[in-house]
C-alpha cells in the first residue's frame, strides 16, 4: 500500500522535523523517504514541506494535510489493533523509550524474549536520560523512574525502586564520611542534569520525614552511567538506583553513604498515550516487562 506508506512517512517527517529522522524511524533510507514525500506532492500538485536552516516545516496546506493524515494513520492503527485483539496475533511496530541505565540493564535484555513470544511485533527501543515528548515522538510506551508529570497520559506504577548514596572508600578516606544529611554540603555530589532537569536537590528519608537537600558538585552529566563511572573513579558521591550499584556494593568498590538516611525511592512505571491502550501489543509489552523486572527491585 504505497499511498498509506507515504502518509506514514509524511507524518513522521513532520513530527521529527527531518526526512532522515522520519525515514530512520520507519526503517527506510533518506532517499526512499524523500521519494515518498515527492509522490504526495506530485499527487496533489502542492508543496507540503519547506526547508529552513535547521529542519523541515510543513507549509500551510502541509499542516492541514498533516492533521488529517495523522488521523487516518491513527484510525488505521486502531482498526489493526482491533483485528489483532480478535486474532490473538498482535503485530506491527512498538515504539518504546526508557532511561539509559534502566533501559540497558532491564528493558533491552527482555526485548528478544518478548519478540520470541510475539514474532509479529517489531520493538523499536530508544534510550535517553533526557525528557521525551511522548506524543510528538509517537511513543507507545515510556518506562521511567520518578513521578509522572503529564496528566494527559495513562500512568501505570510497576514497582518501587530503592536508591542509595554511594562513593568509593578512597573518596571517603580523603574527604570524610558524612554522618548527617547536612554534612553533604561539604562533598562533591555527582548530578544528573540536562536542560529542564529537576535534579538540583536530593530528598532523603529522615526520622522527621523527607528532607530536601541542596547539593553541588563540579561534575554533572545527562547519562547516569557516566555518573556511576565517575563515582567508581573516586570523584564524588552519587545518588543511584540500588539495582544499578548492587554489584559494586557487594564487591566493596562502592560503599553506602548515610545508610540511615537513604534517598526516597523512585517509582518505576510506564506512561502510555490513552489512545494506544486498546492496542493489544502495548498492553502485552507493559504486562510482560512488569512481570519480568519486579525481582530486580526486591
mmCIF file with all atom_site columns, N, CA and C in Angstrom, residues 97-105 126-132 143-145 192-199 221-227 240-241 243-244:
data_model
loop_
_atom_site.group_PDB
_atom_site.id
_atom_site.type_symbol
_atom_site.label_atom_id
_atom_site.label_alt_id
_atom_site.label_comp_id
_atom_site.label_asym_id
_atom_site.label_entity_id
_atom_site.label_seq_id
_atom_site.pdbx_PDB_ins_code
_atom_site.Cartn_x
_atom_site.Cartn_y
_atom_site.Cartn_z
_atom_site.occupancy
_atom_site.B_iso_or_equiv
_atom_site.pdbx_formal_charge
_atom_site.auth_seq_id
_atom_site.auth_comp_id
_atom_site.auth_asym_id
_atom_site.auth_atom_id
_atom_site.pdbx_PDB_model_num
ATOM 1   N N  . UNK A 1 97  ? 10.474 3.777  24.862 1.00 0.00 ? 97  UNK A N  1
ATOM 2   C CA . UNK A 1 97  ? 11.595 4.563  25.348 1.00 0.00 ? 97  UNK A CA 1
ATOM 3   C C  . UNK A 1 97  ? 11.806 4.292  26.835 1.00 0.00 ? 97  UNK A C  1
ATOM 4   N N  . UNK A 1 98  ? 13.039 4.517  27.291 1.00 0.00 ? 98  UNK A N  1
ATOM 5   C CA . UNK A 1 98  ? 13.386 4.297  28.696 1.00 0.00 ? 98  UNK A CA 1
ATOM 6   C C  . UNK A 1 98  ? 14.671 5.058  28.987 1.00 0.00 ? 98  UNK A C  1
ATOM 7   N N  . UNK A 1 99  ? 14.933 5.376  30.265 1.00 0.00 ? 99  UNK A N  1
ATOM 8   C CA . UNK A 1 99  ? 16.224 5.971  30.619 1.00 0.00 ? 99  UNK A CA 1
ATOM 9   C C  . UNK A 1 99  ? 17.367 5.026  30.265 1.00 0.00 ? 99  UNK A C  1
ATOM 10  N N  . UNK A 1 100 ? 18.553 5.597  30.055 1.00 0.00 ? 100 UNK A N  1
ATOM 11  C CA . UNK A 1 100 ? 19.689 4.807  29.581 1.00 0.00 ? 100 UNK A CA 1
ATOM 12  C C  . UNK A 1 100 ? 20.005 3.609  30.479 1.00 0.00 ? 100 UNK A C  1
ATOM 13  N N  . UNK A 1 101 ? 20.274 3.886  31.751 1.00 0.00 ? 101 UNK A N  1
ATOM 14  C CA . UNK A 1 101 ? 20.683 2.804  32.642 1.00 0.00 ? 101 UNK A CA 1
ATOM 15  C C  . UNK A 1 101 ? 19.614 1.751  32.801 1.00 0.00 ? 101 UNK A C  1
ATOM 16  N N  . UNK A 1 102 ? 18.393 2.180  33.065 1.00 0.00 ? 102 UNK A N  1
ATOM 17  C CA . UNK A 1 102 ? 17.285 1.244  33.235 1.00 0.00 ? 102 UNK A CA 1
ATOM 18  C C  . UNK A 1 102 ? 17.034 0.479  31.947 1.00 0.00 ? 102 UNK A C  1
ATOM 19  N N  . UNK A 1 103 ? 17.093 1.180  30.820 1.00 0.00 ? 103 UNK A N  1
ATOM 20  C CA . UNK A 1 103 ? 16.841 0.528  29.549 1.00 0.00 ? 103 UNK A CA 1
ATOM 21  C C  . UNK A 1 103 ? 17.882 -0.521 29.218 1.00 0.00 ? 103 UNK A C  1
ATOM 22  N N  . UNK A 1 104 ? 19.163 -0.185 29.457 1.00 0.00 ? 104 UNK A N  1
ATOM 23  C CA . UNK A 1 104 ? 20.240 -1.127 29.144 1.00 0.00 ? 104 UNK A CA 1
ATOM 24  C C  . UNK A 1 104 ? 20.166 -2.368 30.023 1.00 0.00 ? 104 UNK A C  1
ATOM 25  N N  . UNK A 1 105 ? 19.930 -2.167 31.304 1.00 0.00 ? 105 UNK A N  1
ATOM 26  C CA . UNK A 1 105 ? 20.007 -3.275 32.249 1.00 0.00 ? 105 UNK A CA 1
ATOM 27  C C  . UNK A 1 105 ? 18.735 -4.114 32.317 1.00 0.00 ? 105 UNK A C  1
ATOM 28  N N  . UNK A 1 126 ? 14.246 3.157  22.148 1.00 0.00 ? 126 UNK A N  1
ATOM 29  C CA . UNK A 1 126 ? 15.043 4.375  22.156 1.00 0.00 ? 126 UNK A CA 1
ATOM 30  C C  . UNK A 1 126 ? 15.380 4.712  23.606 1.00 0.00 ? 126 UNK A C  1
ATOM 31  N N  . UNK A 1 127 ? 16.680 4.799  23.927 1.00 0.00 ? 127 UNK A N  1
ATOM 32  C CA . UNK A 1 127 ? 17.118 5.035  25.291 1.00 0.00 ? 127 UNK A CA 1
ATOM 33  C C  . UNK A 1 127 ? 17.689 6.439  25.426 1.00 0.00 ? 127 UNK A C  1
ATOM 34  N N  . UNK A 1 128 ? 17.261 7.153  26.469 1.00 0.00 ? 128 UNK A N  1
ATOM 35  C CA . UNK A 1 128 ? 17.765 8.507  26.716 1.00 0.00 ? 128 UNK A CA 1
ATOM 36  C C  . UNK A 1 128 ? 17.422 8.917  28.133 1.00 0.00 ? 128 UNK A C  1
ATOM 37  N N  . UNK A 1 129 ? 18.361 9.629  28.778 1.00 0.00 ? 129 UNK A N  1
ATOM 38  C CA . UNK A 1 129 ? 18.076 10.194 30.102 1.00 0.00 ? 129 UNK A CA 1
ATOM 39  C C  . UNK A 1 129 ? 17.423 11.564 30.001 1.00 0.00 ? 129 UNK A C  1
ATOM 40  N N  . UNK A 1 130 ? 17.230 12.062 28.787 1.00 0.00 ? 130 UNK A N  1
ATOM 41  C CA . UNK A 1 130 ? 16.566 13.351 28.601 1.00 0.00 ? 130 UNK A CA 1
ATOM 42  C C  . UNK A 1 130 ? 15.051 13.176 28.598 1.00 0.00 ? 130 UNK A C  1
ATOM 43  N N  . UNK A 1 131 ? 14.355 14.286 28.837 1.00 0.00 ? 131 UNK A N  1
ATOM 44  C CA . UNK A 1 131 ? 12.901 14.255 28.732 1.00 0.00 ? 131 UNK A CA 1
ATOM 45  C C  . UNK A 1 131 ? 12.493 13.974 27.295 1.00 0.00 ? 131 UNK A C  1
ATOM 46  N N  . UNK A 1 132 ? 11.488 13.139 27.125 1.00 0.00 ? 132 UNK A N  1
ATOM 47  C CA . UNK A 1 132 ? 10.998 12.766 25.799 1.00 0.00 ? 132 UNK A CA 1
ATOM 48  C C  . UNK A 1 132 ? 9.572  13.263 25.648 1.00 0.00 ? 132 UNK A C  1
ATOM 49  N N  . UNK A 1 143 ? 8.941  3.936  29.691 1.00 0.00 ? 143 UNK A N  1
ATOM 50  C CA . UNK A 1 143 ? 9.298  3.483  31.029 1.00 0.00 ? 143 UNK A CA 1
ATOM 51  C C  . UNK A 1 143 ? 10.180 4.541  31.679 1.00 0.00 ? 143 UNK A C  1
ATOM 52  N N  . UNK A 1 144 ? 10.025 4.739  32.969 1.00 0.00 ? 144 UNK A N  1
ATOM 53  C CA . UNK A 1 144 ? 10.781 5.804  33.618 1.00 0.00 ? 144 UNK A CA 1
ATOM 54  C C  . UNK A 1 144 ? 10.861 5.568  35.117 1.00 0.00 ? 144 UNK A C  1
ATOM 55  N N  . UNK A 1 145 ? 11.780 6.309  35.732 1.00 0.00 ? 145 UNK A N  1
ATOM 56  C CA . UNK A 1 145 ? 11.903 6.362  37.186 1.00 0.00 ? 145 UNK A CA 1
ATOM 57  C C  . UNK A 1 145 ? 11.541 7.766  37.623 1.00 0.00 ? 145 UNK A C  1
ATOM 58  N N  . UNK A 1 192 ? 22.834 14.260 37.941 1.00 0.00 ? 192 UNK A N  1
ATOM 59  C CA . UNK A 1 192 ? 22.204 14.028 36.656 1.00 0.00 ? 192 UNK A CA 1
ATOM 60  C C  . UNK A 1 192 ? 21.503 15.317 36.248 1.00 0.00 ? 192 UNK A C  1
ATOM 61  N N  . UNK A 1 193 ? 22.026 15.968 35.211 1.00 0.00 ? 193 UNK A N  1
ATOM 62  C CA . UNK A 1 193 ? 21.466 17.247 34.781 1.00 0.00 ? 193 UNK A CA 1
ATOM 63  C C  . UNK A 1 193 ? 21.399 17.319 33.266 1.00 0.00 ? 193 UNK A C  1
ATOM 64  N N  . UNK A 1 194 ? 20.363 17.916 32.782 1.00 0.00 ? 194 UNK A N  1
ATOM 65  C CA . UNK A 1 194 ? 20.163 18.162 31.361 1.00 0.00 ? 194 UNK A CA 1
ATOM 66  C C  . UNK A 1 194 ? 19.180 19.327 31.271 1.00 0.00 ? 194 UNK A C  1
ATOM 67  N N  . UNK A 1 195 ? 18.974 19.905 30.092 1.00 0.00 ? 195 UNK A N  1
ATOM 68  C CA . UNK A 1 195 ? 18.043 21.041 30.014 1.00 0.00 ? 195 UNK A CA 1
ATOM 69  C C  . UNK A 1 195 ? 16.688 20.716 30.633 1.00 0.00 ? 195 UNK A C  1
ATOM 70  N N  . UNK A 1 196 ? 16.232 21.571 31.512 1.00 0.00 ? 196 UNK A N  1
ATOM 71  C CA . UNK A 1 196 ? 14.959 21.439 32.236 1.00 0.00 ? 196 UNK A CA 1
ATOM 72  C C  . UNK A 1 196 ? 14.972 20.287 33.229 1.00 0.00 ? 196 UNK A C  1
ATOM 73  N N  . UNK A 1 197 ? 16.171 19.820 33.600 1.00 0.00 ? 197 UNK A N  1
ATOM 74  C CA . UNK A 1 197 ? 16.265 18.758 34.592 1.00 0.00 ? 197 UNK A CA 1
ATOM 75  C C  . UNK A 1 197 ? 15.821 19.263 35.957 1.00 0.00 ? 197 UNK A C  1
ATOM 76  N N  . UNK A 1 198 ? 15.027 18.460 36.696 1.00 0.00 ? 198 UNK A N  1
ATOM 77  C CA . UNK A 1 198 ? 14.601 18.881 38.028 1.00 0.00 ? 198 UNK A CA 1
ATOM 78  C C  . UNK A 1 198 ? 15.599 18.532 39.123 1.00 0.00 ? 198 UNK A C  1
ATOM 79  N N  . UNK A 1 199 ? 16.649 17.773 38.811 1.00 0.00 ? 199 UNK A N  1
ATOM 80  C CA . UNK A 1 199 ? 17.509 17.252 39.875 1.00 0.00 ? 199 UNK A CA 1
ATOM 81  C C  . UNK A 1 199 ? 18.605 18.251 40.251 1.00 0.00 ? 199 UNK A C  1
ATOM 82  N N  . UNK A 1 221 ? 26.293 15.311 34.425 1.00 0.00 ? 221 UNK A N  1
ATOM 83  C CA . UNK A 1 221 ? 26.145 14.691 33.104 1.00 0.00 ? 221 UNK A CA 1
ATOM 84  C C  . UNK A 1 221 ? 24.683 14.335 32.897 1.00 0.00 ? 221 UNK A C  1
ATOM 85  N N  . UNK A 1 222 ? 24.327 14.081 31.615 1.00 0.00 ? 222 UNK A N  1
ATOM 86  C CA . UNK A 1 222 ? 22.964 13.668 31.310 1.00 0.00 ? 222 UNK A CA 1
ATOM 87  C C  . UNK A 1 222 ? 22.868 12.157 31.106 1.00 0.00 ? 222 UNK A C  1
ATOM 88  N N  . UNK A 1 223 ? 23.878 11.421 31.559 1.00 0.00 ? 223 UNK A N  1
ATOM 89  C CA . UNK A 1 223 ? 23.916 9.964  31.445 1.00 0.00 ? 223 UNK A CA 1
ATOM 90  C C  . UNK A 1 223 ? 24.246 9.390  32.816 1.00 0.00 ? 223 UNK A C  1
ATOM 91  N N  . UNK A 1 224 ? 23.315 8.639  33.380 1.00 0.00 ? 224 UNK A N  1
ATOM 92  C CA . UNK A 1 224 ? 23.519 8.090  34.713 1.00 0.00 ? 224 UNK A CA 1
ATOM 93  C C  . UNK A 1 224 ? 24.711 7.160  34.813 1.00 0.00 ? 224 UNK A C  1
ATOM 94  N N  . UNK A 1 225 ? 25.004 6.412  33.741 1.00 0.00 ? 225 UNK A N  1
ATOM 95  C CA . UNK A 1 225 ? 26.156 5.508  33.782 1.00 0.00 ? 225 UNK A CA 1
ATOM 96  C C  . UNK A 1 225 ? 27.465 6.275  33.869 1.00 0.00 ? 225 UNK A C  1
ATOM 97  N N  . UNK A 1 226 ? 27.508 7.471  33.269 1.00 0.00 ? 226 UNK A N  1
ATOM 98  C CA . UNK A 1 226 ? 28.691 8.311  33.389 1.00 0.00 ? 226 UNK A CA 1
ATOM 99  C C  . UNK A 1 226 ? 28.898 8.716  34.849 1.00 0.00 ? 226 UNK A C  1
ATOM 100 N N  . UNK A 1 227 ? 27.812 9.055  35.528 1.00 0.00 ? 227 UNK A N  1
ATOM 101 C CA . UNK A 1 227 ? 27.910 9.424  36.942 1.00 0.00 ? 227 UNK A CA 1
ATOM 102 C C  . UNK A 1 227 ? 28.449 8.260  37.763 1.00 0.00 ? 227 UNK A C  1
ATOM 103 N N  . UNK A 1 240 ? 22.123 6.846  43.116 1.00 0.00 ? 240 UNK A N  1
ATOM 104 C CA . UNK A 1 240 ? 21.757 5.949  42.030 1.00 0.00 ? 240 UNK A CA 1
ATOM 105 C C  . UNK A 1 240 ? 20.733 4.916  42.486 1.00 0.00 ? 240 UNK A C  1
ATOM 106 N N  . UNK A 1 241 ? 19.948 4.378  41.557 1.00 0.00 ? 241 UNK A N  1
ATOM 107 C CA . UNK A 1 241 ? 19.080 3.247  41.893 1.00 0.00 ? 241 UNK A CA 1
ATOM 108 C C  . UNK A 1 241 ? 19.917 2.105  42.455 1.00 0.00 ? 241 UNK A C  1
ATOM 109 N N  . UNK A 1 243 ? 19.619 -1.078 42.356 1.00 0.00 ? 243 UNK A N  1
ATOM 110 C CA . UNK A 1 243 ? 19.888 -2.226 41.484 1.00 0.00 ? 243 UNK A CA 1
ATOM 111 C C  . UNK A 1 243 ? 21.059 -1.941 40.540 1.00 0.00 ? 243 UNK A C  1
ATOM 112 N N  . UNK A 1 244 ? 21.326 -0.660 40.244 1.00 0.00 ? 244 UNK A N  1
ATOM 113 C CA . UNK A 1 244 ? 22.413 -0.331 39.335 1.00 0.00 ? 244 UNK A CA 1
ATOM 114 C C  . UNK A 1 244 ? 23.782 -0.438 39.999 1.00 0.00 ? 244 UNK A C  1
#
